[in-house]
């Protein structure tokens, strides 16, 4: 029988874990509980940085639930990220002549070759109103973790 301490999560740890991200009311957003566990390496953008921070220092075998305020999660909603986009700009930077409807998540080309997305709120005659906030911005979240192994 070994007296060795359990392995602890570091900034570059390789992990196998079950996790659940849910809204404050308990509605699952994503979960691995009841399915195969996730295997990931910290620092590789496989989890949002604010979620990775919660894992640091956890010991193998631990099971914890963290409550995250909107500010600690995907941030507060920013009214400046709700913007009108001309139909010409929309056609140039997304799928030309697509039949978008309110509630659609539209993927845009960004300067420098990147991508970003916005939720269509309203389609006008010459422009469309988009919300470029993260869909979970402004929401409190629960992050549950069962750490199976740490390498």
Short mmCIF file of N, CA and C in Angstrom, two decimals:
data_model
loop_
_atom_site.label_atom_id
_atom_site.label_comp_id
_atom_site.label_asym_id
_atom_site.label_seq_id
_atom_site.Cartn_x
_atom_site.Cartn_y
_atom_site.Cartn_z
N UNK A 1 0.84 -1.18 0.00
CA UNK A 1 0.00 0.00 0.00
C UNK A 1 0.88 1.23 0.00
N UNK A 2 0.59 2.17 -0.90
CA UNK A 2 1.42 3.35 -1.08
C UNK A 2 0.88 4.52 -0.27
N UNK A 3 1.80 5.31 0.26
CA UNK A 3 1.43 6.53 0.97
C UNK A 3 1.60 7.75 0.07
N UNK A 4 1.81 7.54 -1.22
CA UNK A 4 2.02 8.64 -2.15
C UNK A 4 0.77 9.52 -2.23
N UNK A 5 1.00 10.81 -2.32
CA UNK A 5 -0.11 11.76 -2.47
C UNK A 5 -0.67 11.65 -3.87
N UNK A 6 -1.98 11.92 -4.03
CA UNK A 6 -2.55 11.89 -5.39
C UNK A 6 -1.95 13.00 -6.24
N UNK A 7 -1.89 12.75 -7.54
CA UNK A 7 -1.39 13.75 -8.47
C UNK A 7 -2.30 14.97 -8.44
N UNK A 8 -1.70 16.14 -8.66
CA UNK A 8 -2.42 17.42 -8.60
C UNK A 8 -2.34 18.10 -9.97
N UNK A 9 -3.41 18.78 -10.35
CA UNK A 9 -3.48 19.46 -11.64
C UNK A 9 -2.53 20.66 -11.65
N UNK A 10 -1.69 20.71 -12.70
CA UNK A 10 -0.79 21.82 -12.95
C UNK A 10 -1.19 22.48 -14.27
N UNK A 11 -0.53 23.57 -14.64
CA UNK A 11 -0.88 24.32 -15.84
C UNK A 11 -0.69 23.55 -17.14
N UNK A 12 0.09 22.46 -17.13
CA UNK A 12 0.30 21.67 -18.35
C UNK A 12 -0.09 20.20 -18.13
N UNK A 13 -0.96 19.95 -17.18
CA UNK A 13 -1.37 18.57 -16.85
C UNK A 13 -2.21 17.96 -17.97
N UNK A 14 -2.10 16.65 -18.07
CA UNK A 14 -2.91 15.85 -18.98
C UNK A 14 -3.97 15.19 -18.10
N UNK A 15 -5.25 15.41 -18.40
CA UNK A 15 -6.34 15.01 -17.51
C UNK A 15 -7.34 14.09 -18.17
N UNK A 16 -7.94 13.23 -17.36
CA UNK A 16 -9.15 12.52 -17.75
C UNK A 16 -10.18 12.89 -16.69
N UNK A 17 -11.33 13.37 -17.14
CA UNK A 17 -12.32 13.88 -16.20
C UNK A 17 -13.72 13.83 -16.80
N UNK A 18 -14.67 13.85 -15.90
CA UNK A 18 -16.05 14.13 -16.27
C UNK A 18 -16.30 15.57 -15.88
N UNK A 19 -17.03 16.29 -16.74
CA UNK A 19 -17.38 17.66 -16.39
C UNK A 19 -18.76 18.00 -16.91
N UNK A 20 -19.35 18.97 -16.25
CA UNK A 20 -20.68 19.47 -16.63
C UNK A 20 -20.66 20.98 -16.48
N UNK A 21 -21.09 21.66 -17.52
CA UNK A 21 -21.31 23.09 -17.46
C UNK A 21 -22.81 23.27 -17.59
N UNK A 22 -23.41 23.93 -16.61
CA UNK A 22 -24.86 24.11 -16.63
C UNK A 22 -25.22 25.53 -16.25
N UNK A 23 -26.43 25.90 -16.61
CA UNK A 23 -26.93 27.22 -16.24
C UNK A 23 -27.21 27.22 -14.74
N UNK A 24 -27.46 28.39 -14.19
CA UNK A 24 -27.71 28.52 -12.76
C UNK A 24 -28.90 27.68 -12.30
N UNK A 25 -29.87 27.45 -13.21
CA UNK A 25 -31.05 26.65 -12.85
C UNK A 25 -30.80 25.15 -13.01
N UNK A 26 -29.57 24.76 -13.39
CA UNK A 26 -29.23 23.35 -13.49
C UNK A 26 -29.40 22.74 -14.87
N UNK A 27 -29.80 23.51 -15.86
CA UNK A 27 -29.95 22.99 -17.22
C UNK A 27 -28.57 22.75 -17.82
N UNK A 28 -28.31 21.52 -18.26
CA UNK A 28 -27.01 21.20 -18.84
C UNK A 28 -26.77 21.95 -20.14
N UNK A 29 -25.58 22.51 -20.26
CA UNK A 29 -25.12 23.12 -21.50
C UNK A 29 -24.24 22.11 -22.21
N UNK A 30 -23.34 21.49 -21.47
CA UNK A 30 -22.51 20.40 -21.97
C UNK A 30 -22.17 19.50 -20.78
N UNK A 31 -22.15 18.19 -21.02
CA UNK A 31 -21.80 17.26 -19.95
C UNK A 31 -21.18 15.99 -20.53
N UNK A 32 -20.23 15.45 -19.79
CA UNK A 32 -19.68 14.13 -20.14
C UNK A 32 -20.16 13.08 -19.14
N UNK A 33 -20.85 13.49 -18.09
CA UNK A 33 -21.38 12.53 -17.12
C UNK A 33 -22.40 11.65 -17.85
N UNK A 34 -22.33 10.35 -17.65
CA UNK A 34 -23.24 9.43 -18.32
C UNK A 34 -22.72 8.98 -19.68
N UNK A 35 -21.58 9.53 -20.11
CA UNK A 35 -20.94 9.12 -21.37
C UNK A 35 -19.46 8.89 -21.08
N UNK A 36 -18.66 8.87 -22.12
CA UNK A 36 -17.21 8.71 -21.93
C UNK A 36 -16.61 9.97 -21.33
N UNK A 37 -15.62 9.81 -20.44
CA UNK A 37 -14.98 10.99 -19.88
C UNK A 37 -14.16 11.72 -20.95
N UNK A 38 -13.87 12.98 -20.68
CA UNK A 38 -13.02 13.79 -21.58
C UNK A 38 -11.57 13.59 -21.19
N UNK A 39 -10.71 13.62 -22.18
CA UNK A 39 -9.27 13.60 -21.96
C UNK A 39 -8.72 14.85 -22.63
N UNK A 40 -7.96 15.63 -21.89
CA UNK A 40 -7.45 16.88 -22.44
C UNK A 40 -6.17 17.29 -21.75
N UNK A 41 -5.47 18.22 -22.39
CA UNK A 41 -4.26 18.79 -21.81
C UNK A 41 -4.53 20.26 -21.53
N UNK A 42 -4.23 20.69 -20.32
CA UNK A 42 -4.44 22.10 -19.99
C UNK A 42 -3.49 22.97 -20.81
N UNK A 43 -3.91 24.19 -21.03
CA UNK A 43 -3.11 25.14 -21.77
C UNK A 43 -3.20 24.99 -23.27
N UNK A 44 -4.09 24.14 -23.77
CA UNK A 44 -4.22 23.90 -25.21
C UNK A 44 -5.54 24.43 -25.76
N UNK A 45 -6.24 25.26 -24.97
CA UNK A 45 -7.53 25.86 -25.38
C UNK A 45 -8.62 24.82 -25.63
N UNK A 46 -8.53 23.69 -24.93
CA UNK A 46 -9.58 22.69 -25.05
C UNK A 46 -10.74 23.01 -24.11
N UNK A 47 -10.47 23.76 -23.08
CA UNK A 47 -11.48 24.32 -22.18
C UNK A 47 -11.24 25.82 -22.11
N UNK A 48 -12.28 26.57 -21.83
CA UNK A 48 -12.12 28.01 -21.65
C UNK A 48 -11.13 28.26 -20.51
N UNK A 49 -10.29 29.28 -20.63
CA UNK A 49 -9.29 29.54 -19.58
C UNK A 49 -9.89 29.67 -18.18
N UNK A 50 -11.06 30.30 -18.06
CA UNK A 50 -11.65 30.44 -16.72
C UNK A 50 -12.08 29.10 -16.14
N UNK A 51 -12.35 28.10 -16.98
CA UNK A 51 -12.65 26.76 -16.49
C UNK A 51 -11.37 26.04 -16.09
N UNK A 52 -10.33 26.18 -16.91
CA UNK A 52 -9.04 25.58 -16.58
C UNK A 52 -8.53 26.09 -15.24
N UNK A 53 -8.71 27.39 -14.97
CA UNK A 53 -8.24 27.97 -13.71
C UNK A 53 -8.85 27.25 -12.51
N UNK A 54 -10.11 26.83 -12.63
CA UNK A 54 -10.79 26.15 -11.52
C UNK A 54 -10.19 24.76 -11.25
N UNK A 55 -9.56 24.18 -12.27
CA UNK A 55 -8.99 22.84 -12.12
C UNK A 55 -7.63 22.85 -11.44
N UNK A 56 -6.90 23.95 -11.56
CA UNK A 56 -5.55 24.02 -11.00
C UNK A 56 -5.56 23.71 -9.51
N UNK A 57 -4.68 22.81 -9.11
CA UNK A 57 -4.56 22.44 -7.70
C UNK A 57 -5.49 21.33 -7.27
N UNK A 58 -6.44 20.93 -8.10
CA UNK A 58 -7.31 19.81 -7.74
C UNK A 58 -6.50 18.52 -7.74
N UNK A 59 -6.84 17.63 -6.85
CA UNK A 59 -6.15 16.34 -6.76
C UNK A 59 -6.95 15.26 -7.48
N UNK A 60 -6.22 14.32 -8.04
CA UNK A 60 -6.83 13.17 -8.70
C UNK A 60 -7.87 12.55 -7.76
N UNK A 61 -9.06 12.26 -8.28
CA UNK A 61 -10.13 11.67 -7.50
C UNK A 61 -11.11 12.68 -6.92
N UNK A 62 -10.76 13.97 -6.93
CA UNK A 62 -11.66 14.98 -6.38
C UNK A 62 -12.89 15.18 -7.26
N UNK A 63 -13.97 15.58 -6.62
CA UNK A 63 -15.23 15.88 -7.29
C UNK A 63 -15.73 17.20 -6.70
N UNK A 64 -15.78 18.25 -7.53
CA UNK A 64 -16.16 19.58 -7.04
C UNK A 64 -17.16 20.23 -7.98
N UNK A 65 -17.91 21.17 -7.43
CA UNK A 65 -18.80 22.02 -8.22
C UNK A 65 -18.47 23.47 -7.89
N UNK A 66 -18.29 24.26 -8.95
CA UNK A 66 -17.95 25.67 -8.82
C UNK A 66 -19.13 26.50 -9.34
N UNK A 67 -19.44 27.58 -8.63
CA UNK A 67 -20.43 28.53 -9.10
C UNK A 67 -19.68 29.70 -9.70
N UNK A 68 -20.02 30.05 -10.93
CA UNK A 68 -19.35 31.12 -11.64
C UNK A 68 -20.33 32.25 -11.91
N UNK A 69 -20.00 33.45 -11.47
CA UNK A 69 -20.81 34.61 -11.81
C UNK A 69 -20.62 34.89 -13.30
N UNK A 70 -21.47 35.71 -13.87
CA UNK A 70 -21.31 36.08 -15.28
C UNK A 70 -19.92 36.67 -15.52
N UNK A 71 -19.46 37.52 -14.62
CA UNK A 71 -18.14 38.15 -14.78
C UNK A 71 -17.02 37.12 -14.73
N UNK A 72 -17.19 36.05 -13.96
CA UNK A 72 -16.17 35.00 -13.87
C UNK A 72 -16.27 33.99 -15.00
N UNK A 73 -17.37 34.03 -15.75
CA UNK A 73 -17.58 33.09 -16.84
C UNK A 73 -17.32 33.75 -18.19
N UNK A 74 -18.37 33.87 -18.98
CA UNK A 74 -18.24 34.43 -20.32
C UNK A 74 -18.42 35.95 -20.35
N UNK A 75 -18.43 36.57 -19.18
CA UNK A 75 -18.50 38.02 -19.09
C UNK A 75 -19.92 38.54 -19.06
N UNK A 76 -20.01 39.81 -18.71
CA UNK A 76 -21.30 40.49 -18.72
C UNK A 76 -21.68 40.78 -20.17
N UNK A 77 -22.96 40.95 -20.41
CA UNK A 77 -23.40 41.34 -21.76
C UNK A 77 -22.95 42.77 -22.02
N UNK A 78 -22.43 43.00 -23.22
CA UNK A 78 -21.94 44.31 -23.60
C UNK A 78 -22.87 44.88 -24.67
N UNK A 79 -23.62 45.94 -24.36
CA UNK A 79 -24.56 46.50 -25.34
C UNK A 79 -23.86 47.02 -26.60
N UNK A 80 -22.57 47.34 -26.51
CA UNK A 80 -21.83 47.80 -27.68
C UNK A 80 -21.60 46.68 -28.70
N UNK A 81 -21.79 45.44 -28.28
CA UNK A 81 -21.62 44.30 -29.19
C UNK A 81 -22.92 43.95 -29.92
N UNK A 82 -23.93 44.78 -29.77
CA UNK A 82 -25.16 44.65 -30.56
C UNK A 82 -25.08 45.73 -31.62
N UNK A 83 -24.93 45.30 -32.88
CA UNK A 83 -24.63 46.25 -33.94
C UNK A 83 -25.38 45.92 -35.22
N UNK A 84 -25.68 46.99 -35.98
CA UNK A 84 -26.25 46.84 -37.31
C UNK A 84 -25.13 46.57 -38.29
N UNK A 85 -25.35 45.62 -39.19
CA UNK A 85 -24.40 45.27 -40.24
C UNK A 85 -25.13 45.42 -41.57
N UNK A 86 -24.52 46.15 -42.50
CA UNK A 86 -25.18 46.33 -43.80
C UNK A 86 -25.29 44.98 -44.51
N UNK A 87 -26.32 44.85 -45.35
CA UNK A 87 -26.48 43.59 -46.10
C UNK A 87 -25.27 43.35 -47.00
N UNK A 88 -24.68 44.42 -47.55
CA UNK A 88 -23.48 44.27 -48.39
C UNK A 88 -22.33 43.67 -47.57
N UNK A 89 -22.12 44.17 -46.35
CA UNK A 89 -21.07 43.64 -45.49
C UNK A 89 -21.38 42.20 -45.09
N UNK A 90 -22.64 41.92 -44.81
CA UNK A 90 -23.06 40.56 -44.47
C UNK A 90 -22.75 39.61 -45.63
N UNK A 91 -23.11 39.99 -46.85
CA UNK A 91 -22.84 39.15 -48.02
C UNK A 91 -21.35 38.95 -48.26
N UNK A 92 -20.56 40.01 -48.04
CA UNK A 92 -19.11 39.93 -48.26
C UNK A 92 -18.40 39.04 -47.26
N UNK A 93 -18.95 38.92 -46.04
CA UNK A 93 -18.23 38.26 -44.96
C UNK A 93 -18.90 37.00 -44.42
N UNK A 94 -19.99 36.58 -45.06
CA UNK A 94 -20.65 35.34 -44.65
C UNK A 94 -21.06 34.61 -45.93
N UNK A 95 -22.14 33.86 -45.89
CA UNK A 95 -22.62 33.15 -47.07
C UNK A 95 -23.50 34.10 -47.88
N UNK A 96 -23.07 34.50 -49.08
CA UNK A 96 -23.84 35.47 -49.86
C UNK A 96 -25.27 34.99 -50.14
N UNK A 97 -26.21 35.90 -50.01
CA UNK A 97 -27.63 35.65 -50.30
C UNK A 97 -28.25 34.53 -49.48
N UNK A 98 -27.67 34.22 -48.33
CA UNK A 98 -28.25 33.19 -47.46
C UNK A 98 -29.58 33.70 -46.92
N UNK A 99 -30.49 32.79 -46.63
CA UNK A 99 -31.81 33.15 -46.10
C UNK A 99 -31.77 33.09 -44.57
N UNK A 100 -31.10 34.07 -43.96
CA UNK A 100 -30.97 34.10 -42.51
C UNK A 100 -32.28 34.52 -41.86
N UNK A 101 -32.52 33.96 -40.68
CA UNK A 101 -33.71 34.28 -39.89
C UNK A 101 -33.28 34.68 -38.48
N UNK A 102 -34.10 35.47 -37.81
CA UNK A 102 -33.82 35.86 -36.43
C UNK A 102 -33.54 34.60 -35.61
N UNK A 103 -32.48 34.66 -34.81
CA UNK A 103 -32.08 33.53 -33.99
C UNK A 103 -30.95 32.71 -34.60
N UNK A 104 -30.66 32.93 -35.90
CA UNK A 104 -29.56 32.20 -36.54
C UNK A 104 -28.22 32.71 -36.02
N UNK A 105 -27.29 31.79 -35.84
CA UNK A 105 -25.91 32.14 -35.50
C UNK A 105 -25.16 32.19 -36.82
N UNK A 106 -24.65 33.37 -37.16
CA UNK A 106 -24.01 33.60 -38.45
C UNK A 106 -22.50 33.72 -38.25
N UNK A 107 -21.76 32.97 -39.04
CA UNK A 107 -20.31 32.95 -38.99
C UNK A 107 -19.76 33.98 -39.98
N UNK A 108 -18.90 34.86 -39.50
CA UNK A 108 -18.33 35.93 -40.31
C UNK A 108 -16.83 35.74 -40.49
N UNK A 109 -16.32 36.18 -41.63
CA UNK A 109 -14.87 36.29 -41.82
C UNK A 109 -14.41 37.54 -41.08
N UNK A 110 -13.29 37.42 -40.40
CA UNK A 110 -12.73 38.57 -39.67
C UNK A 110 -11.46 39.03 -40.38
N UNK A 111 -11.10 40.29 -40.19
CA UNK A 111 -9.83 40.75 -40.76
C UNK A 111 -8.69 39.86 -40.26
N UNK A 112 -7.75 39.57 -41.12
CA UNK A 112 -6.62 38.73 -40.72
C UNK A 112 -6.90 37.25 -40.86
N UNK A 113 -8.05 36.88 -41.41
CA UNK A 113 -8.34 35.48 -41.66
C UNK A 113 -9.06 34.74 -40.55
N UNK A 114 -9.35 35.37 -39.44
CA UNK A 114 -10.07 34.70 -38.36
C UNK A 114 -11.56 34.59 -38.66
N UNK A 115 -12.29 34.05 -37.71
CA UNK A 115 -13.74 33.91 -37.81
C UNK A 115 -14.36 34.40 -36.51
N UNK A 116 -15.58 34.91 -36.59
CA UNK A 116 -16.36 35.24 -35.40
C UNK A 116 -17.82 35.06 -35.76
N UNK A 117 -18.65 34.98 -34.74
CA UNK A 117 -20.07 34.70 -34.97
C UNK A 117 -20.93 35.72 -34.24
N UNK A 118 -22.10 35.92 -34.80
CA UNK A 118 -23.08 36.80 -34.18
C UNK A 118 -24.46 36.20 -34.34
N UNK A 119 -25.32 36.46 -33.35
CA UNK A 119 -26.70 35.99 -33.37
C UNK A 119 -27.56 37.06 -34.05
N UNK A 120 -28.23 36.66 -35.13
CA UNK A 120 -29.10 37.59 -35.84
C UNK A 120 -30.33 37.87 -34.98
N UNK A 121 -30.55 39.14 -34.70
CA UNK A 121 -31.72 39.54 -33.91
C UNK A 121 -32.84 40.06 -34.78
N UNK A 122 -32.47 40.76 -35.85
CA UNK A 122 -33.49 41.38 -36.69
C UNK A 122 -32.92 41.61 -38.08
N UNK A 123 -33.71 41.32 -39.11
CA UNK A 123 -33.29 41.57 -40.49
C UNK A 123 -34.09 42.74 -41.02
N UNK A 124 -33.40 43.80 -41.37
CA UNK A 124 -34.04 44.97 -41.96
C UNK A 124 -33.91 44.92 -43.47
N UNK A 125 -34.39 45.96 -44.12
CA UNK A 125 -34.33 46.01 -45.58
C UNK A 125 -32.90 46.12 -46.10
N UNK A 126 -32.09 46.97 -45.46
CA UNK A 126 -30.73 47.21 -45.93
C UNK A 126 -29.65 46.76 -44.95
N UNK A 127 -30.06 46.33 -43.76
CA UNK A 127 -29.09 45.97 -42.72
C UNK A 127 -29.70 44.93 -41.79
N UNK A 128 -28.82 44.28 -41.04
CA UNK A 128 -29.24 43.26 -40.07
C UNK A 128 -28.67 43.61 -38.71
N UNK A 129 -29.46 43.38 -37.66
CA UNK A 129 -29.01 43.64 -36.30
C UNK A 129 -28.46 42.35 -35.72
N UNK A 130 -27.18 42.41 -35.29
CA UNK A 130 -26.52 41.23 -34.73
C UNK A 130 -26.10 41.47 -33.29
N UNK A 131 -26.14 40.40 -32.51
CA UNK A 131 -25.61 40.40 -31.14
C UNK A 131 -24.33 39.57 -31.18
N UNK A 132 -23.19 40.24 -30.98
CA UNK A 132 -21.89 39.57 -31.02
C UNK A 132 -21.40 39.17 -29.64
N UNK A 133 -22.25 39.27 -28.61
CA UNK A 133 -21.91 38.75 -27.28
C UNK A 133 -21.87 37.23 -27.35
N UNK A 134 -21.05 36.61 -26.51
CA UNK A 134 -21.08 35.16 -26.40
C UNK A 134 -22.49 34.76 -25.95
N UNK A 135 -23.04 33.67 -26.49
CA UNK A 135 -24.41 33.28 -26.10
C UNK A 135 -24.60 33.07 -24.59
N UNK A 136 -23.52 32.79 -23.85
CA UNK A 136 -23.63 32.58 -22.41
C UNK A 136 -23.22 33.82 -21.61
N UNK A 137 -22.91 34.92 -22.29
CA UNK A 137 -22.57 36.16 -21.59
C UNK A 137 -23.76 36.60 -20.74
N UNK A 138 -23.44 37.12 -19.57
CA UNK A 138 -24.47 37.62 -18.68
C UNK A 138 -25.12 36.55 -17.82
N UNK A 139 -24.69 35.31 -17.94
CA UNK A 139 -25.31 34.22 -17.20
C UNK A 139 -24.37 33.67 -16.12
N UNK A 140 -24.94 33.37 -14.97
CA UNK A 140 -24.22 32.62 -13.95
C UNK A 140 -24.22 31.15 -14.36
N UNK A 141 -23.14 30.45 -14.04
CA UNK A 141 -22.99 29.06 -14.47
C UNK A 141 -22.54 28.18 -13.32
N UNK A 142 -22.78 26.89 -13.47
CA UNK A 142 -22.25 25.88 -12.56
C UNK A 142 -21.27 25.02 -13.35
N UNK A 143 -20.10 24.74 -12.77
CA UNK A 143 -19.09 23.90 -13.41
C UNK A 143 -18.78 22.77 -12.44
N UNK A 144 -19.19 21.56 -12.81
CA UNK A 144 -18.97 20.38 -11.98
C UNK A 144 -17.86 19.54 -12.61
N UNK A 145 -16.93 19.07 -11.78
CA UNK A 145 -15.79 18.31 -12.26
C UNK A 145 -15.57 17.09 -11.38
N UNK A 146 -15.39 15.93 -12.01
CA UNK A 146 -14.93 14.72 -11.32
C UNK A 146 -13.63 14.32 -12.00
N UNK A 147 -12.52 14.53 -11.29
CA UNK A 147 -11.19 14.33 -11.83
C UNK A 147 -10.79 12.86 -11.68
N UNK A 148 -10.69 12.15 -12.80
CA UNK A 148 -10.41 10.71 -12.80
C UNK A 148 -8.92 10.42 -12.75
N UNK A 149 -8.13 11.14 -13.56
CA UNK A 149 -6.68 10.92 -13.54
C UNK A 149 -5.95 12.17 -13.96
N UNK A 150 -4.72 12.30 -13.44
CA UNK A 150 -3.84 13.43 -13.73
C UNK A 150 -2.48 12.88 -14.08
N UNK A 151 -1.93 13.30 -15.20
CA UNK A 151 -0.57 12.92 -15.58
C UNK A 151 0.28 14.17 -15.69
#
